[in-house]
């Protein structure tokens, strides 16, 4: 838990913060004691910067570690309200807005989340990292509401902003995300020129090797999907070969701890382990359309095995999305090859995954179920 700010914090504040962090990071975490330490800060009537930061820390701890979402929401709302007039306080101001809008969405208060994000986007234009992150967040919210036109508009705004602040990497992320939504809308005529531009940006960009390869994977996945949607199965093979080469390259690279010099570049698309599963997935999609059922089953088995390992350590919802799509394809394989009993077992698996997701999967577009996963690299 950072203290932040340029002032020298009082000893009592540092002591309470230290105790709170100790309890939060204990094994197992002692969240109740952590919360008590943070609440004690208010007894000293701290200045606005410390008060707002403490409300943010309390809201974050309660949101991530407890079920008391109402109290978490109250603290986050106070953090956002108190921090707005405070100068040079962007980290607290915009983190509060981002987390609060996420909580609003969880409580089905989307009409509260959207104006909050719009306000934060409006006042964050001098802070490239947060401006881009909030644009991605609002675009994702519109996507989940199936308002793909608004989402595409926001991603276009983000791409232009990234260009102005000199971040070709994040510009490519915005454009590729927009291309993904255009594929979901089946606007294939608009996708082609956009992918051509993205391909040029990706090839010309010189930066972190893992970031460059991840951009290339994103681009090639969209290229494969574009060809499959257009029924051009034979055109997919060169892209698949390049995808497999990219994954092999990424697996040999070590994560670079050096932060980019441009704060607008502080994003990544997917962890490399997720990209590996995704390449298996698009290979299965191609194999099914090309009629290579044995190959489809082989890669589905590999992908599902990898997914099971990942889900032991990672609760990311996109892994369940991948699992459902893979199962849908393997079920079709089983039915075509006459393995009806196995297909029924796998249909039961899909139903269980959908129930666990609290109705998430039925809302996803069937043509391409990936959603925006450009995640801030904190």
XYZ file of C-alpha atoms in Angstrom:
378
model
C 0.000 0.000 0.000
C 1.792 3.099 -1.245
C 1.699 6.376 0.675
C 2.052 8.514 -2.477
C 2.255 12.279 -2.570
C 5.260 14.531 -2.173
C 4.753 15.406 1.521
C 6.470 13.569 4.399
C 3.766 11.408 6.053
C 3.279 11.543 9.821
C 4.792 8.635 11.840
C 1.344 7.527 13.037
C 0.195 7.211 9.426
C 3.211 5.175 8.374
C 2.756 2.901 11.389
C -0.942 2.246 10.675
C -0.241 1.735 6.980
C 2.568 -0.703 7.805
C 0.319 -2.728 10.117
C -2.475 -2.739 7.518
C -0.121 -4.029 4.828
C 1.288 -6.669 7.193
C -2.198 -7.999 7.933
C -3.233 -7.846 4.244
C -0.224 -9.873 3.112
C -0.313 -12.387 5.974
C -0.950 -16.032 5.109
C -3.888 -16.320 5.348
C -4.726 -12.582 5.035
C -6.160 -10.956 8.166
C -8.538 -8.623 6.374
C -10.561 -7.562 9.417
C -7.410 -6.319 11.187
C -6.198 -4.646 7.982
C -9.511 -2.760 7.712
C -9.355 -1.716 11.394
C -5.878 -0.220 10.880
C -6.992 1.749 7.827
C -10.158 2.975 9.559
C -8.021 4.222 12.464
C -6.405 6.731 10.092
C -9.604 8.807 10.103
C -9.357 9.303 13.890
C -6.412 11.648 13.283
C -8.429 13.884 10.897
C -5.836 13.591 8.107
C -5.406 16.015 5.191
C -7.442 15.446 2.015
C -4.703 13.504 0.179
C -4.327 10.925 2.960
C -8.097 10.792 3.542
C -8.838 10.088 -0.136
C -6.035 7.527 -0.451
C -7.229 5.707 2.682
C -10.806 5.569 1.370
C -9.418 4.090 -1.872
C -7.361 1.509 0.022
C -10.341 0.531 2.164
C -12.622 0.304 -0.862
C -10.099 -1.827 -2.732
C -9.509 -4.218 0.187
C -13.235 -4.617 0.863
C -14.030 -5.084 -2.841
C -11.344 -7.692 -3.486
C -11.364 -9.580 -0.185
C -14.901 -9.391 1.235
C -18.532 -9.539 0.157
C -19.320 -6.161 1.716
C -19.747 -4.378 -1.617
C -21.939 -1.615 -0.150
C -19.214 -0.493 2.253
C -16.603 -0.842 -0.503
C -18.755 1.333 -2.748
C -19.153 3.986 -0.029
C -15.381 4.249 0.450
C -14.684 4.374 -3.284
C -17.301 7.077 -3.811
C -15.674 9.150 -1.053
C -12.211 8.587 -2.579
C -13.463 9.791 -5.973
C -15.304 12.805 -4.520
C -12.472 13.973 -2.221
C -9.686 13.436 -4.766
C -11.243 15.384 -7.669
C -10.218 18.914 -6.572
C -6.760 17.784 -5.351
C -3.981 18.716 -7.782
C -1.406 16.151 -8.988
C -3.328 13.241 -7.481
C -4.032 11.251 -10.636
C -3.195 7.786 -9.313
C -5.836 7.935 -6.565
C -8.388 9.911 -8.589
C -8.480 7.625 -11.609
C -7.943 4.342 -9.790
C -10.971 5.212 -7.638
C -13.020 5.973 -10.767
C -11.935 2.757 -12.482
C -12.598 0.510 -9.501
C -15.868 2.223 -8.606
C -17.229 1.823 -12.147
C -16.254 -1.857 -12.031
C -18.171 -2.247 -8.769
C -21.180 -0.394 -10.211
C -21.254 -2.860 -13.110
C -21.090 -5.779 -10.698
C -24.144 -4.328 -8.938
C -25.942 -3.847 -12.299
C -25.664 -0.062 -11.950
C -24.388 0.455 -15.492
C -26.128 3.827 -15.747
C -23.951 5.015 -12.857
C -20.752 3.495 -14.268
C -20.910 5.120 -17.711
C -21.120 8.819 -16.670
C -18.424 8.199 -14.058
C -16.067 6.805 -16.694
C -16.938 9.597 -19.141
C -16.094 12.211 -16.493
C -12.806 10.463 -15.660
C -11.915 10.231 -19.366
C -12.685 13.940 -19.816
C -10.318 15.052 -17.029
C -7.531 12.510 -17.680
C -6.305 13.763 -21.055
C -3.002 14.957 -19.564
C -2.381 11.509 -18.056
C -1.842 9.130 -21.016
C -1.809 5.848 -19.099
C -5.084 6.502 -17.285
C -6.762 8.127 -20.271
C -6.102 5.020 -22.400
C -7.037 2.613 -19.622
C -10.355 4.357 -18.952
C -11.160 4.443 -22.687
C -10.560 0.681 -22.863
C -12.749 0.193 -19.788
C -15.691 2.178 -21.163
C -15.353 0.452 -24.548
C -15.464 -2.905 -22.775
C -18.593 -1.848 -20.896
C -20.335 -0.886 -24.157
C -19.201 -4.203 -25.689
C -20.736 -6.231 -22.873
C -23.964 -4.261 -23.412
C -23.731 -5.169 -27.136
C -23.467 -1.489 -28.071
C -20.639 -2.201 -30.491
C -21.044 1.081 -32.392
C -20.260 3.152 -29.268
C -17.429 0.783 -28.355
C -15.879 1.140 -31.839
C -16.155 4.926 -31.637
C -14.307 4.969 -28.298
C -11.585 2.661 -29.605
C -11.168 4.979 -32.598
C -10.780 7.931 -30.217
C -8.226 5.936 -28.239
C -6.236 5.063 -31.365
C -6.027 8.725 -32.404
C -5.067 9.805 -28.858
C -2.334 7.135 -28.724
C -0.985 8.386 -32.070
C -0.876 11.984 -30.773
C 1.031 10.986 -27.600
C 3.495 8.936 -29.652
C 2.422 5.437 -28.631
C 2.224 3.315 -31.783
C 2.050 0.189 -29.597
C -1.140 1.259 -27.809
C -2.507 2.693 -31.049
C -2.213 -0.828 -32.490
C -4.010 -2.281 -29.436
C -6.912 0.143 -29.903
C -7.136 -0.558 -33.639
C -6.890 -4.335 -33.238
C -9.606 -4.215 -30.557
C -11.770 -2.198 -32.954
C -11.084 -4.784 -35.668
C -12.240 -7.518 -33.300
C -15.551 -5.718 -32.738
C -16.035 -5.162 -36.465
C -15.582 -8.924 -36.928
C -18.215 -9.517 -34.266
C -20.556 -7.223 -36.242
C -19.521 -9.055 -39.439
C -18.545 -5.766 -41.105
C -15.979 -7.580 -43.224
C -15.504 -4.756 -45.739
C -14.399 -2.409 -42.930
C -12.182 -5.051 -41.332
C -9.873 -5.541 -44.333
C -8.397 -1.983 -44.565
C -8.164 -1.792 -40.766
C -6.189 -5.048 -40.575
C -3.925 -3.845 -43.401
C -3.116 -0.698 -41.383
C -2.599 -2.748 -38.205
C -0.215 -5.085 -40.014
C 1.923 -2.123 -41.087
C 1.976 -0.636 -37.567
C 2.886 -3.977 -35.969
C 5.735 -4.655 -38.396
C 7.165 -1.132 -38.111
C 6.975 -0.852 -34.318
C 10.286 -1.419 -32.529
C 9.997 -2.058 -28.813
C 9.746 -4.748 -26.138
C 10.008 -8.115 -27.984
C 7.200 -9.749 -25.965
C 4.892 -6.788 -26.602
C 5.730 -6.891 -30.318
C 5.065 -10.640 -30.579
C 1.810 -10.296 -28.620
C 0.655 -7.609 -31.072
C 1.547 -9.952 -33.924
C -0.458 -12.795 -32.314
C -3.472 -10.468 -31.842
C -3.208 -9.365 -35.485
C -2.840 -12.914 -36.854
C -5.734 -14.244 -34.740
C -7.976 -11.560 -36.241
C -6.627 -12.327 -39.704
C -7.456 -16.032 -39.298
C -10.935 -15.210 -37.978
C -11.508 -12.793 -40.868
C -10.610 -15.462 -43.436
C -12.770 -18.097 -41.704
C -15.749 -15.712 -41.525
C -15.315 -15.002 -45.234
C -15.133 -18.757 -46.007
C -11.520 -18.473 -47.266
C -10.255 -21.600 -45.496
C -7.217 -22.075 -47.755
C -5.957 -18.544 -46.995
C -5.671 -19.408 -43.286
C -2.694 -21.795 -43.471
C 0.094 -19.177 -43.819
C -1.355 -17.184 -40.893
C -1.580 -20.295 -38.717
C 2.034 -21.133 -39.487
C 3.081 -17.601 -38.486
C 0.985 -17.849 -35.304
C 2.716 -21.056 -34.273
C 6.105 -19.431 -34.936
C 5.095 -16.419 -32.814
C 4.122 -18.648 -29.897
C 7.439 -20.503 -30.131
C 9.269 -17.164 -30.131
C 7.290 -15.816 -27.152
C 7.961 -18.980 -25.143
C 11.739 -18.356 -25.447
C 11.515 -14.700 -24.355
C 11.835 -13.582 -20.737
C 9.498 -10.942 -19.339
C 11.299 -7.622 -19.319
C 11.039 -5.846 -15.964
C 12.048 -2.499 -17.519
C 9.037 -0.199 -17.760
C 8.398 1.505 -21.119
C 9.514 5.137 -21.310
C 6.081 6.156 -22.646
C 3.403 5.712 -19.941
C 0.812 5.097 -22.679
C 2.652 1.834 -23.457
C 1.917 0.303 -20.029
C -0.531 -2.276 -21.366
C -0.462 -5.862 -22.498
C -2.999 -7.891 -24.402
C -2.906 -11.410 -22.965
C -0.461 -13.424 -20.843
C 1.639 -15.660 -23.076
C 0.079 -18.800 -21.527
C -3.354 -17.552 -22.629
C -2.031 -16.790 -26.108
C -0.858 -20.382 -26.408
C -4.387 -21.660 -25.698
C -5.814 -19.110 -28.129
C -3.567 -20.367 -30.945
C -4.788 -23.919 -30.238
C -8.340 -22.575 -30.390
C -8.051 -20.888 -33.795
C -6.268 -24.002 -35.089
C -9.292 -26.066 -33.991
C -11.649 -23.582 -35.697
C -9.696 -23.903 -38.952
C -9.486 -27.709 -38.717
C -13.246 -27.954 -38.265
C -14.001 -25.774 -41.297
C -11.420 -27.601 -43.409
C -12.832 -31.005 -42.408
C -9.713 -32.169 -40.522
C -11.656 -33.702 -37.625
C -8.791 -35.765 -36.202
C -6.554 -32.704 -36.118
C -9.352 -30.703 -34.440
C -9.705 -33.358 -31.722
C -5.924 -33.504 -31.218
C -5.567 -29.743 -30.696
C -8.726 -29.566 -28.559
C -7.286 -32.184 -26.215
C -4.007 -30.242 -25.975
C -5.798 -26.960 -25.325
C -8.161 -28.389 -22.695
C -5.234 -29.990 -20.873
C -3.408 -26.644 -20.859
C -6.578 -24.885 -19.672
C -7.016 -27.234 -16.724
C -3.474 -26.451 -15.567
C -3.989 -22.701 -15.955
C -7.346 -22.667 -14.139
C -5.703 -24.139 -11.036
C -3.768 -20.870 -10.639
C -5.773 -18.340 -12.649
C -9.453 -17.412 -12.289
C -9.562 -15.176 -15.377
C -13.018 -15.451 -17.020
C -11.503 -15.605 -20.504
C -10.170 -19.093 -19.710
C -13.730 -20.307 -19.207
C -14.679 -18.589 -22.486
C -11.923 -20.492 -24.279
C -13.067 -23.724 -22.651
C -16.674 -23.279 -23.803
C -15.648 -22.511 -27.394
C -13.341 -25.542 -27.493
C -16.065 -27.789 -26.082
C -18.568 -26.469 -28.635
C -16.199 -27.468 -31.440
C -15.298 -30.868 -30.022
C -19.022 -31.622 -29.493
C -19.610 -31.017 -33.203
C -16.685 -33.353 -33.927
C -18.140 -36.084 -31.705
C -21.540 -35.832 -33.372
C -20.078 -36.014 -36.883
C -17.926 -39.034 -35.953
C -20.826 -40.811 -34.188
C -19.572 -40.507 -30.572
C -22.935 -39.374 -29.181
C -22.417 -40.481 -25.555
C -19.164 -38.509 -25.284
C -20.889 -35.508 -26.902
C -23.618 -35.611 -24.245
C -21.022 -35.618 -21.448
C -19.323 -32.585 -22.990
C -22.671 -30.793 -23.459
C -23.210 -31.311 -19.723
C -19.788 -29.720 -19.094
C -20.754 -26.657 -21.132
C -24.013 -26.310 -19.174
C -22.091 -26.419 -15.886
C -19.653 -23.761 -17.081
C -22.538 -21.522 -18.134
C -24.235 -21.939 -14.751
C -20.985 -21.086 -12.939
C -20.668 -17.951 -15.049
C -24.028 -16.589 -13.747
C -25.439 -16.170 -17.234
C -22.317 -14.647 -18.806
C -21.915 -16.932 -21.813
C -25.398 -16.610 -23.351
C -24.774 -12.859 -23.828
C -21.633 -13.343 -25.906
C -21.777 -13.029 -29.697
C -21.539 -16.501 -31.233
C -19.334 -15.429 -34.166
C -16.351 -14.475 -32.027
C -16.581 -14.664 -28.268
C -13.395 -12.885 -27.309
C -13.930 -9.607 -25.472
C -11.573 -6.735 -24.821
C -8.736 -8.010 -22.674
C -6.275 -5.216 -22.919
C -5.341 -5.168 -19.269
C -3.339 -2.513 -17.508
C 0.139 -3.739 -16.602
C 0.410 -2.503 -13.020
